[in-house]
mmCIF file of N, CA, C and O in Angstrom:
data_model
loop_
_atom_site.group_PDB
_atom_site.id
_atom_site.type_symbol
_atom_site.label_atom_id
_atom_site.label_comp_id
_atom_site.label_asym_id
_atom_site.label_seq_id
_atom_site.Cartn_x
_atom_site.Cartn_y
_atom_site.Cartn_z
ATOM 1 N N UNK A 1 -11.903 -142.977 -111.407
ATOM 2 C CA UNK A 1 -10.682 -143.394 -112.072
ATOM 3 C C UNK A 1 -10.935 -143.484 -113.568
ATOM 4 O O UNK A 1 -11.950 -143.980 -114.057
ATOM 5 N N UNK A 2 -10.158 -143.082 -114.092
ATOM 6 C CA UNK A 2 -10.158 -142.746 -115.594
ATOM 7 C C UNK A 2 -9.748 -144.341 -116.423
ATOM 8 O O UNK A 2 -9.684 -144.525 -117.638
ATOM 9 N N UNK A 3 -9.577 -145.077 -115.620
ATOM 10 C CA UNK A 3 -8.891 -146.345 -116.227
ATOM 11 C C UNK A 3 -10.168 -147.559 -116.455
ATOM 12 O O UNK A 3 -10.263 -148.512 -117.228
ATOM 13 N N UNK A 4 -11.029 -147.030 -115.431
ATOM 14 C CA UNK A 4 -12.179 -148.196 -114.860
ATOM 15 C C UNK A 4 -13.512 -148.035 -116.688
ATOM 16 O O UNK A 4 -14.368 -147.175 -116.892
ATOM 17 N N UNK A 5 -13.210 -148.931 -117.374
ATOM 18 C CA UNK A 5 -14.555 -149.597 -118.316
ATOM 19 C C UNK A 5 -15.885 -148.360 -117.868
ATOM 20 O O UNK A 5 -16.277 -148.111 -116.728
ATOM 21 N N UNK A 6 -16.361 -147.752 -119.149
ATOM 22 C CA UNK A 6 -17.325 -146.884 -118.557
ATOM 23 C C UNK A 6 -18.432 -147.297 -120.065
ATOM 24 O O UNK A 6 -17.886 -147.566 -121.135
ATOM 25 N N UNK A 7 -19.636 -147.294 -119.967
ATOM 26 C CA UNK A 7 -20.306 -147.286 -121.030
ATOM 27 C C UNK A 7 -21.251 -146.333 -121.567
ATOM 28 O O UNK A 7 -21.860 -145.551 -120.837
ATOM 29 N N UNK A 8 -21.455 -146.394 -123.389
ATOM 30 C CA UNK A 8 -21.837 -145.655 -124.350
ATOM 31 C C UNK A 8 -22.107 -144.365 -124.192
ATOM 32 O O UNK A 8 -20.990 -143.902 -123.959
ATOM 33 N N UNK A 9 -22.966 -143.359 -124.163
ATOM 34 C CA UNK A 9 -22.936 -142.154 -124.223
ATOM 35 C C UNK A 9 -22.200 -141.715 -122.251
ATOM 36 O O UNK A 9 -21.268 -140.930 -122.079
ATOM 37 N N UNK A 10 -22.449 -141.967 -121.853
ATOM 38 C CA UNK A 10 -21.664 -141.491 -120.597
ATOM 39 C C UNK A 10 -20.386 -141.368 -120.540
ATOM 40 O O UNK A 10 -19.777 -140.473 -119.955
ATOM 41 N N UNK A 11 -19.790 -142.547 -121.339
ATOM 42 C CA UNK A 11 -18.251 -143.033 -121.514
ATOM 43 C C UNK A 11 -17.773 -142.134 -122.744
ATOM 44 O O UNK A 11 -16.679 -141.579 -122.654
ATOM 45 N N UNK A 12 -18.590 -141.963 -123.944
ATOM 46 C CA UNK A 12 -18.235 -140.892 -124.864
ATOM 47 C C UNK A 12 -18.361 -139.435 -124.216
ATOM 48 O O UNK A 12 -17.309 -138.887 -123.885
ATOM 49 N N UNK A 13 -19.090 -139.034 -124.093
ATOM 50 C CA UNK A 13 -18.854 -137.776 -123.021
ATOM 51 C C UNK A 13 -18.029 -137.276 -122.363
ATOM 52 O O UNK A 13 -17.792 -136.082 -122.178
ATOM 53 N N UNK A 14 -17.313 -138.608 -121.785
ATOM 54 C CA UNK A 14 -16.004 -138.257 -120.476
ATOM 55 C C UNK A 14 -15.383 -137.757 -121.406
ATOM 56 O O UNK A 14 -15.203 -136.539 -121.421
ATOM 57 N N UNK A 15 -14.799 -138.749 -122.624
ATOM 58 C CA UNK A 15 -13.980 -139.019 -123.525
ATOM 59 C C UNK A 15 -13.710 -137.347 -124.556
ATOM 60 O O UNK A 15 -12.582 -136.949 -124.848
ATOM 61 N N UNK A 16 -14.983 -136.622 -124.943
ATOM 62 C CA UNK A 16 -15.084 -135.819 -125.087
ATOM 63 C C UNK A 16 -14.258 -134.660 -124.064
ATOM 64 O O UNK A 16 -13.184 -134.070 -124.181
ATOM 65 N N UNK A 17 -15.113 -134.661 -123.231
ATOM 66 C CA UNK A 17 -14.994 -133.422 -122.042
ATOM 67 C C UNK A 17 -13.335 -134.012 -121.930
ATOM 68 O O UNK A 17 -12.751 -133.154 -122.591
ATOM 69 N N UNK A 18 -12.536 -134.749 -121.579
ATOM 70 C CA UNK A 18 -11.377 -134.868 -121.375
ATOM 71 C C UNK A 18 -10.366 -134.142 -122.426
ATOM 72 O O UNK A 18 -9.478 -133.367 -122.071
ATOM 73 N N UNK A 19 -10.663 -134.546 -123.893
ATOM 74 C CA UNK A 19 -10.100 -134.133 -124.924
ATOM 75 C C UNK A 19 -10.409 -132.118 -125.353
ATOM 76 O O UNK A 19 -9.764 -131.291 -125.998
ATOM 77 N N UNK A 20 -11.418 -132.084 -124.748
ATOM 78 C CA UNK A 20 -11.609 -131.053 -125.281
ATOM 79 C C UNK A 20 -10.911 -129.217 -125.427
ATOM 80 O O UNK A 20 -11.353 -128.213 -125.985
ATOM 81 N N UNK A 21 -9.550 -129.516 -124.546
ATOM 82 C CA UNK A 21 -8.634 -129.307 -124.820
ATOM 83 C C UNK A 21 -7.737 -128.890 -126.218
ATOM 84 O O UNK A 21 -7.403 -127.787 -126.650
ATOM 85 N N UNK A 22 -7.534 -130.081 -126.655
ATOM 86 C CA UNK A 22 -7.057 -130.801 -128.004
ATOM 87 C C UNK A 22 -7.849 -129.895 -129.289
ATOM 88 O O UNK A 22 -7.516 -129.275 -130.298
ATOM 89 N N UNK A 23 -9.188 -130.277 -128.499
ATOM 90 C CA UNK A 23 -10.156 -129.594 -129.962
ATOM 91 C C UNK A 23 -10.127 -128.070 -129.853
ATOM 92 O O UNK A 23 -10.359 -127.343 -130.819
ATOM 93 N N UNK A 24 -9.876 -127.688 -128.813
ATOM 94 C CA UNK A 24 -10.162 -126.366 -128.653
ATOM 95 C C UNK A 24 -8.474 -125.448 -129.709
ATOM 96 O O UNK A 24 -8.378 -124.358 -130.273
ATOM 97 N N UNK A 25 -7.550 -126.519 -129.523
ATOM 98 C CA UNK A 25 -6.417 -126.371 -130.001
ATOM 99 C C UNK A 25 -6.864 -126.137 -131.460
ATOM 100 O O UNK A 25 -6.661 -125.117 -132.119
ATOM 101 N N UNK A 26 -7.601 -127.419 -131.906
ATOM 102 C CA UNK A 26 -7.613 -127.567 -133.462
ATOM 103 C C UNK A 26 -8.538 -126.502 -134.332
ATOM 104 O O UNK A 26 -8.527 -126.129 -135.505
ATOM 105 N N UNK A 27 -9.377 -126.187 -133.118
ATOM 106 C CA UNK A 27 -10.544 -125.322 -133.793
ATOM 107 C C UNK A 27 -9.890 -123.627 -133.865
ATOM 108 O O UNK A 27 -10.271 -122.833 -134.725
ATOM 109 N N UNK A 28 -8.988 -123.323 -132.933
ATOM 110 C CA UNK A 28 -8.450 -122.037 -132.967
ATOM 111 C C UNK A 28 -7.757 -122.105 -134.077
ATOM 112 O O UNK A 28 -7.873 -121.156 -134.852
ATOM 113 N N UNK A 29 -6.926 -123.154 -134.418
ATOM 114 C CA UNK A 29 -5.920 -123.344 -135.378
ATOM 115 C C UNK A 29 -6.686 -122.908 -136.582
ATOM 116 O O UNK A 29 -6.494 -121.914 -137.282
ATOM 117 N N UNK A 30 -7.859 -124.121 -136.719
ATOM 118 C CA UNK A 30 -8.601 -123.974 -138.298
ATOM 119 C C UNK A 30 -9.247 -122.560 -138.649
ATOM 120 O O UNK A 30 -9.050 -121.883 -139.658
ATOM 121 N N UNK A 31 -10.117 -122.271 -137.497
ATOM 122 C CA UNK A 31 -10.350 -120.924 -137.559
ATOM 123 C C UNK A 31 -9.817 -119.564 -138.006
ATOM 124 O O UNK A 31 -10.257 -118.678 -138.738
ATOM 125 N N UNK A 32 -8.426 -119.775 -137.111
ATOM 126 C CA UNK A 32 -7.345 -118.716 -138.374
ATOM 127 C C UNK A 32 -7.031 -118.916 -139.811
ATOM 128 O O UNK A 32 -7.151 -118.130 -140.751
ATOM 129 N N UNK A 33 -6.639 -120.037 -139.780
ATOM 130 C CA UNK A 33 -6.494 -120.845 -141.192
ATOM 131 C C UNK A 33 -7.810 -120.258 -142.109
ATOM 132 O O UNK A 33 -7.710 -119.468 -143.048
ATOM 133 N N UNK A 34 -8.649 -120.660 -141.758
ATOM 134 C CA UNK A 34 -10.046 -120.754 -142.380
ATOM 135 C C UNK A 34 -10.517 -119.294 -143.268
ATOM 136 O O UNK A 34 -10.984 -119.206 -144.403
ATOM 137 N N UNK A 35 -10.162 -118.120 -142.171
ATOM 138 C CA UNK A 35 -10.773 -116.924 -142.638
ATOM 139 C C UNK A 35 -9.194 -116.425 -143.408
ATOM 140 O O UNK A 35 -9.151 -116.149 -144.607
ATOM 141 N N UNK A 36 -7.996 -116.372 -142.536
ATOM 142 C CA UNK A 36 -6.985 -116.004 -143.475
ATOM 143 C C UNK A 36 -5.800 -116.752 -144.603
ATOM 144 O O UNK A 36 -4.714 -116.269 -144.925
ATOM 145 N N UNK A 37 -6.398 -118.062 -145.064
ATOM 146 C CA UNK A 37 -5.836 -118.940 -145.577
ATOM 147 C C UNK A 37 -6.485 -119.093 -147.116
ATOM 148 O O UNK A 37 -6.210 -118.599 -148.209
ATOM 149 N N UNK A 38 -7.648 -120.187 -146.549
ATOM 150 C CA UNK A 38 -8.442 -120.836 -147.471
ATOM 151 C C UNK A 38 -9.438 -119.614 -147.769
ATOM 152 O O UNK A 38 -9.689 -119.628 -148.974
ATOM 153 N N UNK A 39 -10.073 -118.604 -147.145
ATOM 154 C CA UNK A 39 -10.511 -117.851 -148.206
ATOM 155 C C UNK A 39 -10.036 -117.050 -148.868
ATOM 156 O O UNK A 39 -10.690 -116.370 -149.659
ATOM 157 N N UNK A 40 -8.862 -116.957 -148.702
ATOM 158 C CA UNK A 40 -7.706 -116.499 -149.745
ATOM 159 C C UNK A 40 -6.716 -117.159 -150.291
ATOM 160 O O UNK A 40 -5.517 -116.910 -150.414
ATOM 161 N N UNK A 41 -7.681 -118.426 -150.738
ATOM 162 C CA UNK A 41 -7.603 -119.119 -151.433
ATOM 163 C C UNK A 41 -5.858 -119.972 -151.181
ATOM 164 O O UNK A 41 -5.238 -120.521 -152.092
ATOM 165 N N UNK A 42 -5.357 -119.857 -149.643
ATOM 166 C CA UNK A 42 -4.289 -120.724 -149.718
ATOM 167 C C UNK A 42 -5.015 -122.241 -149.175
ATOM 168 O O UNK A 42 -5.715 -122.395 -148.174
ATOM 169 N N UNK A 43 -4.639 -123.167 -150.079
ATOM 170 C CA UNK A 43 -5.644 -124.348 -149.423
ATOM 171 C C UNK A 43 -4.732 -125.420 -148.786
ATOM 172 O O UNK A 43 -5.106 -126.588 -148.675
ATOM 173 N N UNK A 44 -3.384 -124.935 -148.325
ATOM 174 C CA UNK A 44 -2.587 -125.680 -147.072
ATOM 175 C C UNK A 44 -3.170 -125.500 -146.254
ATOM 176 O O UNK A 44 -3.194 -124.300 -145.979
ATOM 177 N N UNK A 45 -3.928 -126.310 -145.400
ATOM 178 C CA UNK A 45 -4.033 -126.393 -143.860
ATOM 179 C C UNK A 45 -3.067 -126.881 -142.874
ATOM 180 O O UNK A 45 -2.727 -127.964 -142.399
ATOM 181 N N UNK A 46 -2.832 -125.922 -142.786
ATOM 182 C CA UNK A 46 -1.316 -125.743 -141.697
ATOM 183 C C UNK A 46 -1.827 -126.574 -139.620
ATOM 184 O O UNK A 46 -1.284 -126.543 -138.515
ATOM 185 N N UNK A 47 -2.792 -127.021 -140.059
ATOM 186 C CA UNK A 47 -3.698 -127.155 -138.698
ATOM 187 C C UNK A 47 -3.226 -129.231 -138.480
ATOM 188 O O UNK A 47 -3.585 -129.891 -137.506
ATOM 189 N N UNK A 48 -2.579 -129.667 -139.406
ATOM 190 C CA UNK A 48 -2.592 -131.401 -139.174
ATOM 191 C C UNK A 48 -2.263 -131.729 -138.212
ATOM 192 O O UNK A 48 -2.887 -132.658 -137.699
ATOM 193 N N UNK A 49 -1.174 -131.160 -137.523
ATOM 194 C CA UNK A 49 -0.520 -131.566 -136.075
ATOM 195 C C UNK A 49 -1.356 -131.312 -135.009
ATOM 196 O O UNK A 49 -1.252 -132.080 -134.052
ATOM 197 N N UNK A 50 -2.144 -130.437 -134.947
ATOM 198 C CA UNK A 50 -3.229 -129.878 -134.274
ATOM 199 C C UNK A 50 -4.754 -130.969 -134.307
ATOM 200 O O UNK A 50 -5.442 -131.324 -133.349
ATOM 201 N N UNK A 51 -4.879 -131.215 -135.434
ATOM 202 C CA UNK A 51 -5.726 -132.188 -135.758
ATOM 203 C C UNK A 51 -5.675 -133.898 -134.880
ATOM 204 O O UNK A 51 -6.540 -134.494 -134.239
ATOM 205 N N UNK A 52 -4.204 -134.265 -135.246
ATOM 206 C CA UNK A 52 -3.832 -135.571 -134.824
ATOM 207 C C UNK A 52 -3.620 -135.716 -133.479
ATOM 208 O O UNK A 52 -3.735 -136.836 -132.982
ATOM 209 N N UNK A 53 -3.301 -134.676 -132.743
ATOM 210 C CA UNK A 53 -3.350 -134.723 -131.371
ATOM 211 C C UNK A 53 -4.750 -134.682 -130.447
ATOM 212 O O UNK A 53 -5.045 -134.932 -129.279
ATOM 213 N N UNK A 54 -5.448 -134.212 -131.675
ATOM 214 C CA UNK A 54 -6.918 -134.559 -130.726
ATOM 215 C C UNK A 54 -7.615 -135.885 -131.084
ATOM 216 O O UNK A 54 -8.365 -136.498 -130.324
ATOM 217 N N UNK A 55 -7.233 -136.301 -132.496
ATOM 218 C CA UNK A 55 -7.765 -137.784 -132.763
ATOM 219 C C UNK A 55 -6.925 -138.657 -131.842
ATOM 220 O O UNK A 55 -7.462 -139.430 -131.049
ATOM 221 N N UNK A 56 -5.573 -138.529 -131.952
ATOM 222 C CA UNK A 56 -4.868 -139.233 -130.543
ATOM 223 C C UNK A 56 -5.737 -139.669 -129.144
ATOM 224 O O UNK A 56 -6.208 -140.655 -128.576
ATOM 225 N N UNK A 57 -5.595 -138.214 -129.021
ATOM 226 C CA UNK A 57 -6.706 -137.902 -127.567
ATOM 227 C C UNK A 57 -7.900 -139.232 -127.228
ATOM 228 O O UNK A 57 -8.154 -140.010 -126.308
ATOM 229 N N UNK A 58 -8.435 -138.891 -128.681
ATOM 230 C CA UNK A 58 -10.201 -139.699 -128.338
ATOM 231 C C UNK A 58 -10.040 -140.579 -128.692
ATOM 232 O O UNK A 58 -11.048 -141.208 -128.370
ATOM 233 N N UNK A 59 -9.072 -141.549 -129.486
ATOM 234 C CA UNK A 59 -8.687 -142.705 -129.564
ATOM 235 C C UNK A 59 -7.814 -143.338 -128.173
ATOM 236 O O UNK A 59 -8.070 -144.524 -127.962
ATOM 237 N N UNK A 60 -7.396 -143.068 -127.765
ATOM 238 C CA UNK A 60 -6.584 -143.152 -126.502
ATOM 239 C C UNK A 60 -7.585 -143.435 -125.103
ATOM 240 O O UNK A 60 -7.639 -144.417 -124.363
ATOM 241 N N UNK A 61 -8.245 -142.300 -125.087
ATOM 242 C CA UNK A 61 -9.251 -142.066 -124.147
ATOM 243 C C UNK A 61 -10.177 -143.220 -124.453
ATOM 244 O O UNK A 61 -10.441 -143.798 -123.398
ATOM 245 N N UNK A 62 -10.876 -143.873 -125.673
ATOM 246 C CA UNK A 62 -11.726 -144.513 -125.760
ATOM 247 C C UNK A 62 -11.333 -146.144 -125.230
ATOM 248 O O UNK A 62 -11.808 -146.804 -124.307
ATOM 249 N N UNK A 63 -10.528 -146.388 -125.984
ATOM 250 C CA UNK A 63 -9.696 -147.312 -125.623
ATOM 251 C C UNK A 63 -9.431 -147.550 -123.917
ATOM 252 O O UNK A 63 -9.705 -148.505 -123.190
ATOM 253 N N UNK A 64 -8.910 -146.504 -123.699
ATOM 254 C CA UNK A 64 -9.067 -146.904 -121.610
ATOM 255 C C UNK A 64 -10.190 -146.999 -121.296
ATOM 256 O O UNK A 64 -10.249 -147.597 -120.222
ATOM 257 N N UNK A 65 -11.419 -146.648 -121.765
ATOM 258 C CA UNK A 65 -12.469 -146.969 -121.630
ATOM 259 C C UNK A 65 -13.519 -147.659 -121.923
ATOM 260 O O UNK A 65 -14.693 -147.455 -121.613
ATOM 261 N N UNK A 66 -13.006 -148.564 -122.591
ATOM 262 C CA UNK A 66 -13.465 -149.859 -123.316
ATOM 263 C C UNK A 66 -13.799 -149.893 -124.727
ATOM 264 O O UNK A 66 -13.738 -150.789 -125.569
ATOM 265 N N UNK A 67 -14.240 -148.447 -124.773
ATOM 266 C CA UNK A 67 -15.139 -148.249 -126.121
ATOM 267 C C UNK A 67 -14.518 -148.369 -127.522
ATOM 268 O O UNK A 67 -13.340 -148.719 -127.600
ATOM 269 N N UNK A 68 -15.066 -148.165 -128.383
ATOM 270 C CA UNK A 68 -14.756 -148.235 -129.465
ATOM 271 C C UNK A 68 -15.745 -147.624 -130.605
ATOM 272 O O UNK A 68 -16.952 -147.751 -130.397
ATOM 273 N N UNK A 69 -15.333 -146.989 -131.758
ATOM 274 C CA UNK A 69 -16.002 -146.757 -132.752
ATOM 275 C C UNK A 69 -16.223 -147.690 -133.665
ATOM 276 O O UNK A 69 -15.430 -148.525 -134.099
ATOM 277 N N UNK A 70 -18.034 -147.403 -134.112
ATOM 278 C CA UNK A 70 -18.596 -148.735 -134.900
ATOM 279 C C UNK A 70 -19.295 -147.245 -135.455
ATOM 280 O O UNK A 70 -19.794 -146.184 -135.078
ATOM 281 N N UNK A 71 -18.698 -148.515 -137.332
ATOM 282 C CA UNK A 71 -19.598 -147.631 -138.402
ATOM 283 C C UNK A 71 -18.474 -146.983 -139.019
ATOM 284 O O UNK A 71 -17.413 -147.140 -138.415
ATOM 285 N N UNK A 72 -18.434 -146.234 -140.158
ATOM 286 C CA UNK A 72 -17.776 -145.083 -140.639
ATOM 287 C C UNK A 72 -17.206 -143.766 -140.131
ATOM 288 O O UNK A 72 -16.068 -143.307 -140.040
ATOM 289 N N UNK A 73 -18.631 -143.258 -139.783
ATOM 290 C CA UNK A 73 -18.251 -142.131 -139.963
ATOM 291 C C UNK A 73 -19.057 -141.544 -138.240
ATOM 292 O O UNK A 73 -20.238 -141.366 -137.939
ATOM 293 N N UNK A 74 -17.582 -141.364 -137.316
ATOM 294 C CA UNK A 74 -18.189 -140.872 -135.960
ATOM 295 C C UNK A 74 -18.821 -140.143 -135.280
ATOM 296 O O UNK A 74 -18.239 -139.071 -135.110
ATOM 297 N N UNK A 75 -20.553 -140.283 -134.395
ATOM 298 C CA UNK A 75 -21.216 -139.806 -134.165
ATOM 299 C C UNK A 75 -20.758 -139.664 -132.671
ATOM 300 O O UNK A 75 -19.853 -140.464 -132.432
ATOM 301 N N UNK A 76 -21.038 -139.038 -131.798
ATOM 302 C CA UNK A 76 -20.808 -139.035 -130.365
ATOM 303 C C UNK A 76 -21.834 -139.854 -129.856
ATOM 304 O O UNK A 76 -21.711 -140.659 -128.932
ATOM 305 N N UNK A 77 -22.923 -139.595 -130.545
ATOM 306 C CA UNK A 77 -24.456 -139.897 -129.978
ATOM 307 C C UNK A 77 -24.561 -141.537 -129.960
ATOM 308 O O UNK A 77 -25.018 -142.304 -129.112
ATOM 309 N N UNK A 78 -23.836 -141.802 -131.479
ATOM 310 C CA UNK A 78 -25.144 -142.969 -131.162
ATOM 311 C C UNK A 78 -24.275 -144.168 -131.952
ATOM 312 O O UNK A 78 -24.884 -145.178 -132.307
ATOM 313 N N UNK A 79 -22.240 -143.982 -132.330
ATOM 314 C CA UNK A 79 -21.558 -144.866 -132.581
ATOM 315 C C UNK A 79 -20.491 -145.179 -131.956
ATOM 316 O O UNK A 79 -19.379 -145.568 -132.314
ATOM 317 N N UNK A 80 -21.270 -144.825 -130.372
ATOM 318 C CA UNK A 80 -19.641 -145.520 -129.579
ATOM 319 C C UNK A 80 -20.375 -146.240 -128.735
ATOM 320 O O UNK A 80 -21.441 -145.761 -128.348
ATOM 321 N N UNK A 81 -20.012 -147.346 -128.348
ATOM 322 C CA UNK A 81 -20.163 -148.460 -127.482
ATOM 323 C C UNK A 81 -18.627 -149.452 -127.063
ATOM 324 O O UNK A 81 -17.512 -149.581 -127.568
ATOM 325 N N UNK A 82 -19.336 -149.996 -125.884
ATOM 326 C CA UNK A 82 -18.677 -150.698 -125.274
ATOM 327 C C UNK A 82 -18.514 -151.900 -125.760
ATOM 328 O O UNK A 82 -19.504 -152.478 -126.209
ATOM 329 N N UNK A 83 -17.235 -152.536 -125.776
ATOM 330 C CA UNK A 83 -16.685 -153.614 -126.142
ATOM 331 C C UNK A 83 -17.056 -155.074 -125.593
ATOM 332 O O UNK A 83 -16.884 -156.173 -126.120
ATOM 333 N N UNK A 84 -17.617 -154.724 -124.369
ATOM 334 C CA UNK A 84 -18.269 -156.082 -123.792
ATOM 335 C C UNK A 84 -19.981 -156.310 -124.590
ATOM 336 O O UNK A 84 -20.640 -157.345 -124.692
ATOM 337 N N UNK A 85 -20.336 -154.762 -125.098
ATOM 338 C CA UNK A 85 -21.719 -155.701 -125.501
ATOM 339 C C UNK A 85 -21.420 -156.304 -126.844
ATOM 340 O O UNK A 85 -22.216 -157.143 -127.266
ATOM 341 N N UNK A 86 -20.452 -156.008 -127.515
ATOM 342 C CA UNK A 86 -19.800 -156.705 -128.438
ATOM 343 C C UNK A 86 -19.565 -158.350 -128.743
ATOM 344 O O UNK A 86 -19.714 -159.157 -129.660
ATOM 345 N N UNK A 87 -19.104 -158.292 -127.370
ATOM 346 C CA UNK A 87 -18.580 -159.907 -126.720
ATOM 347 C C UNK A 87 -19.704 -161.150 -126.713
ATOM 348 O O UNK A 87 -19.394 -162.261 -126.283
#
């Protein structure tokens, strides 16, 4: 069950593999963008909606799963933990 408290890298993982969808969305998006945009020098990234639906995703997902991001700047590895060791 996707609802049941899961912890740190096991629980980021799901969280991942669930979303990865989303990213696969954002990365096709940027990718076009990337080679026929920005290196021709258009520097709109037309990709935001694409973007926010996968931060949605892993914010959403983390959250049913207790976790949470600690720190700045998000690692898969080694800045998500569970909210009870918090407690």
């Amino acid at each position: 069950n996707r609802m049941e408290p899961n912890n740190g890298a096991a629980g980021a993982k799901e969280v991942l593999t669930f979303c990865q969808p989303f990213k696969d969305r954002y990365d096709k998006c940027f990718n076009v963008w990337y080679r026929q945009g920005f290196l021709r020098h258009q520097l709109n990234n037309p990709c935001d909606d694409q973007f926010e639906d996968y931060k949605a995703c892993i914010l959403e997902e983390l959250s049913a799963r207790g976790l949470r991001i600690s720190g700045r700047q998000p690692n898969e590895n080694s800045l998500l933990r569970s909210d009870e060791t918090t407690k």
